[in-house]
């Protein structure tokens, strides 16, 4: 089974993010870049499916700058077979990224797409859904368990009230939640092998997709600092303050 | 991420690293974060090595990572150095385990073994299924290995080995000991497997340093060996010294990891610990200490990087390795002591990793050529006059 795993490069979650003085972006000089953690879970799941079936191909995809190669190489070192980087310098709307990925899908014809439910930078949580809609494929978002038998797929997804189980036929789009698996790290021999794996670059303009953003970032600001807590002496006082000061009850 | 494993890159050296270097470093860092940090204080407290880490280290490809073929990863020198750095940011004992398995034991077989010996041992050593140790130092011969008393006597087609080796990392864990002994022609190396009649090993207890690593004594009483158990290409003291050079290379990088762990911990502490109504990091005396630490770590990183470039180019001289081992370890030890000082009373408890690193580095400063011996090696190199031998 050919599995496509779209990925995004994001700042390391441990990085201390600084907003630029103009308020329109973040400082990137000292940022360490990593594969979006949810996409790492998607790569792991794709590798496990391939290992369980004993056959197949895991193809990574990304839409971004040339330097994103580095994160794709990390995915290849984890065990993915090859990667496609759609070269694009500027920030894109989700709809443009989904459209570019749809072009890759048309070319690659995977039977399954697995990707993170969202990227931890802007948390849009849109591309998996958009891509499924464009392709006319079933979608199962927030997957916490994936089972594939012949060409049928069962996904347990995490929803507000608990767990929901979906069953559908492939091809389909699955987006991964945190508890699906624990991604392996690249092994050192894997890193050496990854150097020789195919990493194809495709210019975004060559795919015939409208790339002009329709969304505009007006301002970014860091979350306001939390106020220090305060100790109260009795439950009555707490209830009173929740009513009079916090106006919560 | 644990402060110990947080990066410190004041001069943007990341830009000089190849993608595979960074990937290797990050993979090992993740391993240390997940598998080592949660248990290392327990291992240090109970004077035990975490043998359960071995399969995970093998799966990652750490053992013999810089060797080519025989199931080894074939990493370049810089990637290998960064691996050692991350292991030692966890604990010097962990890095010692990897150094002994890779740079000493596997390297000895790789560089001086017969093809048959390489095929038999190296793949399983890479998988962590066969553990090795390296017996050169003796109770009475540390800095002066040429004075060794362990002796292998010819006996028909084979050999009879007698003697004692001491301060041997992984001695009682090892399935095979690389043992250096005096023979009629000079110094020879032998592969002595566990269970050979006359070969016994016991641990050295009561250490205040390297407590999460096994240190042993090896005793050989009329151990009979075949000629096939000798390393055929090892002739003279140059052979074990070449292995030591490999290990020292890794130590020069490793010490930076331990120093970084101490610095990060001290920096965090200084920013949050308040005395006289403000963080102690705001006082000039503390800032001077932190800046001194930052400066020496950055210089040591630059030395390592250049050392790696020279190694990759095949131009590295043993004296340059001595320079790096001597400088980086002694500076790391000073940094650890300084960090311990910044932490005050908290610096002496295992709630923080600093005292553990500090105690470990006392060993690192001594083993694989003491600070003083490396000084004399460099002194001989620049003057042409040997102050020892």
Tab-separated table of N, CA, C and O in Angstrom, chain B residues 107-155:
chain	number	residue	atom	x	y	z
B	107	UNK	N	36.825	-0.966	18.295
B	107	UNK	CA	37.894	-0.387	17.473
B	107	UNK	C	39.130	-1.272	17.480
B	107	UNK	O	39.803	-1.428	16.442
B	108	UNK	N	39.451	-1.874	18.632
B	108	UNK	CA	40.638	-2.740	18.707
B	108	UNK	C	40.498	-3.915	17.737
B	108	UNK	O	41.437	-4.257	17.004
B	109	UNK	N	39.303	-4.510	17.721
B	109	UNK	CA	39.080	-5.654	16.825
B	109	UNK	C	39.047	-5.175	15.368
B	109	UNK	O	39.604	-5.805	14.470
B	110	UNK	N	38.404	-4.034	15.161
B	110	UNK	CA	38.260	-3.466	13.816
B	110	UNK	C	39.622	-3.125	13.211
B	110	UNK	O	39.907	-3.425	12.056
B	111	UNK	N	40.478	-2.525	14.023
B	111	UNK	CA	41.767	-2.046	13.500
B	111	UNK	C	42.841	-3.128	13.524
B	111	UNK	O	43.729	-3.138	12.666
B	112	UNK	N	42.787	-4.049	14.483
B	112	UNK	CA	43.907	-4.976	14.663
B	112	UNK	C	43.511	-6.453	14.599
B	112	UNK	O	44.366	-7.327	14.738
B	113	UNK	N	42.215	-6.724	14.392
B	113	UNK	CA	41.763	-8.106	14.383
B	113	UNK	C	41.893	-8.759	13.020
B	113	UNK	O	42.044	-8.089	11.992
B	114	UNK	N	41.824	-10.106	13.017
B	114	UNK	CA	41.763	-10.857	11.757
B	114	UNK	C	40.335	-10.756	11.228
B	114	UNK	O	39.404	-10.520	11.995
B	115	UNK	N	40.188	-10.931	9.919
B	115	UNK	CA	38.866	-10.823	9.300
B	115	UNK	C	37.846	-11.724	10.017
B	115	UNK	O	36.707	-11.336	10.261
B	116	UNK	N	38.288	-12.925	10.353
B	116	UNK	CA	37.408	-13.870	11.025
B	116	UNK	C	36.951	-13.330	12.395
B	116	UNK	O	35.782	-13.462	12.780
B	117	UNK	N	37.878	-12.716	13.120
B	117	UNK	CA	37.534	-12.130	14.429
B	117	UNK	C	36.542	-10.983	14.250
B	117	UNK	O	35.596	-10.842	15.019
B	118	UNK	N	36.758	-10.174	13.212
B	118	UNK	CA	35.860	-9.042	12.972
B	118	UNK	C	34.455	-9.543	12.684
B	118	UNK	O	33.473	-9.022	13.220
B	119	UNK	N	34.372	-10.570	11.825
B	119	UNK	CA	33.050	-11.080	11.446
B	119	UNK	C	32.355	-11.736	12.635
B	119	UNK	O	31.154	-11.683	12.761
B	120	UNK	N	33.129	-12.346	13.487
B	120	UNK	CA	32.527	-13.036	14.613
B	120	UNK	C	32.039	-12.045	15.689
B	120	UNK	O	30.946	-12.200	16.235
B	121	UNK	N	32.853	-11.024	15.963
B	121	UNK	CA	32.523	-10.162	17.099
B	121	UNK	C	31.761	-8.877	16.742
B	121	UNK	O	30.837	-8.500	17.440
B	122	UNK	N	32.194	-8.186	15.681
B	122	UNK	CA	31.695	-6.815	15.489
B	122	UNK	C	30.178	-6.705	15.301
B	122	UNK	O	29.548	-5.863	15.948
B	123	UNK	N	29.545	-7.546	14.448
B	123	UNK	CA	28.094	-7.355	14.296
B	123	UNK	C	27.340	-7.550	15.605
B	123	UNK	O	26.429	-6.773	15.924
B	124	UNK	N	27.737	-8.540	16.384
B	124	UNK	CA	27.030	-8.764	17.647
B	124	UNK	C	27.380	-7.713	18.698
B	124	UNK	O	26.584	-7.430	19.592
B	125	UNK	N	28.568	-7.140	18.589
B	125	UNK	CA	28.909	-6.046	19.506
B	125	UNK	C	28.107	-4.803	19.149
B	125	UNK	O	27.665	-4.051	20.022
B	126	UNK	N	27.905	-4.577	17.848
B	126	UNK	CA	27.082	-3.438	17.412
B	126	UNK	C	25.657	-3.600	17.924
B	126	UNK	O	24.996	-2.631	18.270
B	127	UNK	N	25.191	-4.851	17.981
B	127	UNK	CA	23.827	-5.113	18.472
B	127	UNK	C	23.761	-5.171	19.995
B	127	UNK	O	22.698	-5.450	20.559
B	128	UNK	N	24.899	-4.987	20.644
B	128	UNK	CA	24.913	-5.009	22.107
B	128	UNK	C	24.753	-6.408	22.681
B	128	UNK	O	24.532	-6.570	23.877
B	129	UNK	N	24.857	-7.420	21.842
B	129	UNK	CA	24.691	-8.803	22.327
B	129	UNK	C	25.993	-9.335	22.905
B	129	UNK	O	25.988	-10.235	23.732
B	130	UNK	N	27.109	-8.830	22.392
B	130	UNK	CA	28.407	-9.127	22.998
B	130	UNK	C	28.942	-7.810	23.545
B	130	UNK	O	29.028	-6.820	22.814
B	131	UNK	N	29.276	-7.787	24.832
B	131	UNK	CA	29.859	-6.582	25.421
B	131	UNK	C	31.358	-6.788	25.583
B	131	UNK	O	31.816	-7.896	25.862
B	132	UNK	N	32.093	-5.712	25.404
B	132	UNK	CA	33.543	-5.798	25.499
B	132	UNK	C	34.089	-4.926	26.614
B	132	UNK	O	33.422	-4.026	27.116
B	133	UNK	N	35.324	-5.217	27.019
B	133	UNK	CA	36.054	-4.305	27.887
B	133	UNK	C	37.505	-4.287	27.403
B	133	UNK	O	37.895	-5.093	26.551
B	134	UNK	N	38.281	-3.357	27.947
B	134	UNK	CA	39.604	-3.083	27.409
B	134	UNK	C	40.591	-3.083	28.564
B	134	UNK	O	40.568	-2.184	29.412
B	135	UNK	N	41.438	-4.105	28.621
B	135	UNK	CA	42.342	-4.229	29.744
B	135	UNK	C	43.755	-3.798	29.418
B	135	UNK	O	44.533	-4.553	28.837
B	136	UNK	N	44.070	-2.572	29.775
B	136	UNK	CA	45.441	-2.081	29.582
B	136	UNK	C	46.040	-1.703	30.949
B	136	UNK	O	47.113	-2.171	31.308
B	137	UNK	N	45.296	-0.874	31.696
B	137	UNK	CA	45.799	-0.362	32.976
B	137	UNK	C	45.943	-1.485	34.003
B	137	UNK	O	45.124	-2.399	34.061
B	138	UNK	N	46.990	-1.391	34.800
B	138	UNK	CA	47.227	-2.384	35.853
B	138	UNK	C	47.297	-1.673	37.207
B	138	UNK	O	47.448	-0.447	37.261
B	139	UNK	N	47.213	-2.448	38.285
B	139	UNK	CA	47.246	-1.798	39.603
B	139	UNK	C	48.462	-0.886	39.764
B	139	UNK	O	48.359	0.199	40.334
B	140	UNK	N	49.608	-1.289	39.237
B	140	UNK	CA	50.827	-0.496	39.431
B	140	UNK	C	51.293	0.244	38.174
B	140	UNK	O	52.377	0.819	38.165
B	141	UNK	N	50.498	0.182	37.107
B	141	UNK	CA	50.921	0.840	35.865
B	141	UNK	C	49.737	1.531	35.216
B	141	UNK	O	48.941	0.916	34.507
B	142	UNK	N	49.592	2.828	35.486
B	142	UNK	CA	48.511	3.626	34.920
B	142	UNK	C	49.020	4.492	33.792
B	142	UNK	O	48.861	4.169	32.614
B	143	UNK	N	49.689	5.590	34.160
B	143	UNK	CA	50.225	6.496	33.141
B	143	UNK	C	51.370	5.856	32.364
B	143	UNK	O	51.718	6.312	31.272
B	144	UNK	N	51.930	4.792	32.922
B	144	UNK	CA	53.096	4.157	32.306
B	144	UNK	C	52.760	2.726	31.860
B	144	UNK	O	53.217	1.750	32.451
B	145	UNK	N	51.942	2.602	30.802
B	145	UNK	CA	51.512	1.261	30.392
B	145	UNK	C	52.681	0.395	29.899
B	145	UNK	O	52.606	-0.837	29.948
B	146	UNK	N	53.748	1.048	29.463
B	146	UNK	CA	54.890	0.273	28.960
B	146	UNK	C	55.502	-0.602	30.051
B	146	UNK	O	56.187	-1.582	29.767
B	147	UNK	N	55.217	-0.245	31.302
B	147	UNK	CA	55.762	-1.033	32.412
B	147	UNK	C	54.895	-2.230	32.776
B	147	UNK	O	55.113	-2.855	33.813
B	148	UNK	N	53.904	-2.549	31.963
B	148	UNK	CA	52.925	-3.582	32.334
B	148	UNK	C	53.582	-4.910	32.721
B	148	UNK	O	54.632	-5.286	32.194
B	149	UNK	N	52.942	-5.579	33.696
B	149	UNK	CA	53.489	-6.840	34.195
B	149	UNK	C	52.710	-8.051	33.688
B	149	UNK	O	53.179	-9.181	33.820
B	150	UNK	N	51.523	-7.823	33.144
B	150	UNK	CA	50.749	-8.939	32.582
B	150	UNK	C	51.549	-9.541	31.426
B	150	UNK	O	52.082	-8.813	30.585
B	151	UNK	N	51.622	-10.865	31.437
B	151	UNK	CA	52.533	-11.510	30.503
B	151	UNK	C	51.852	-12.694	29.812
B	151	UNK	O	51.107	-13.446	30.433
B	152	UNK	N	52.070	-12.821	28.512
B	152	UNK	CA	51.598	-13.997	27.776
B	152	UNK	C	52.826	-14.774	27.318
B	152	UNK	O	53.705	-14.230	26.642
B	153	UNK	N	52.866	-16.023	27.743
B	153	UNK	CA	54.043	-16.855	27.444
B	153	UNK	C	53.639	-17.853	26.362
B	153	UNK	O	52.551	-18.429	26.393
B	154	UNK	N	54.506	-18.042	25.385
B	154	UNK	CA	54.283	-19.042	24.330
B	154	UNK	C	54.212	-20.429	24.950
B	154	UNK	O	55.001	-20.765	25.837
B	155	UNK	N	53.250	-21.225	24.497
B	155	UNK	CA	53.136	-22.587	25.001
B	155	UNK	C	52.632	-23.455	23.845
B	155	UNK	O	51.440	-23.478	23.549
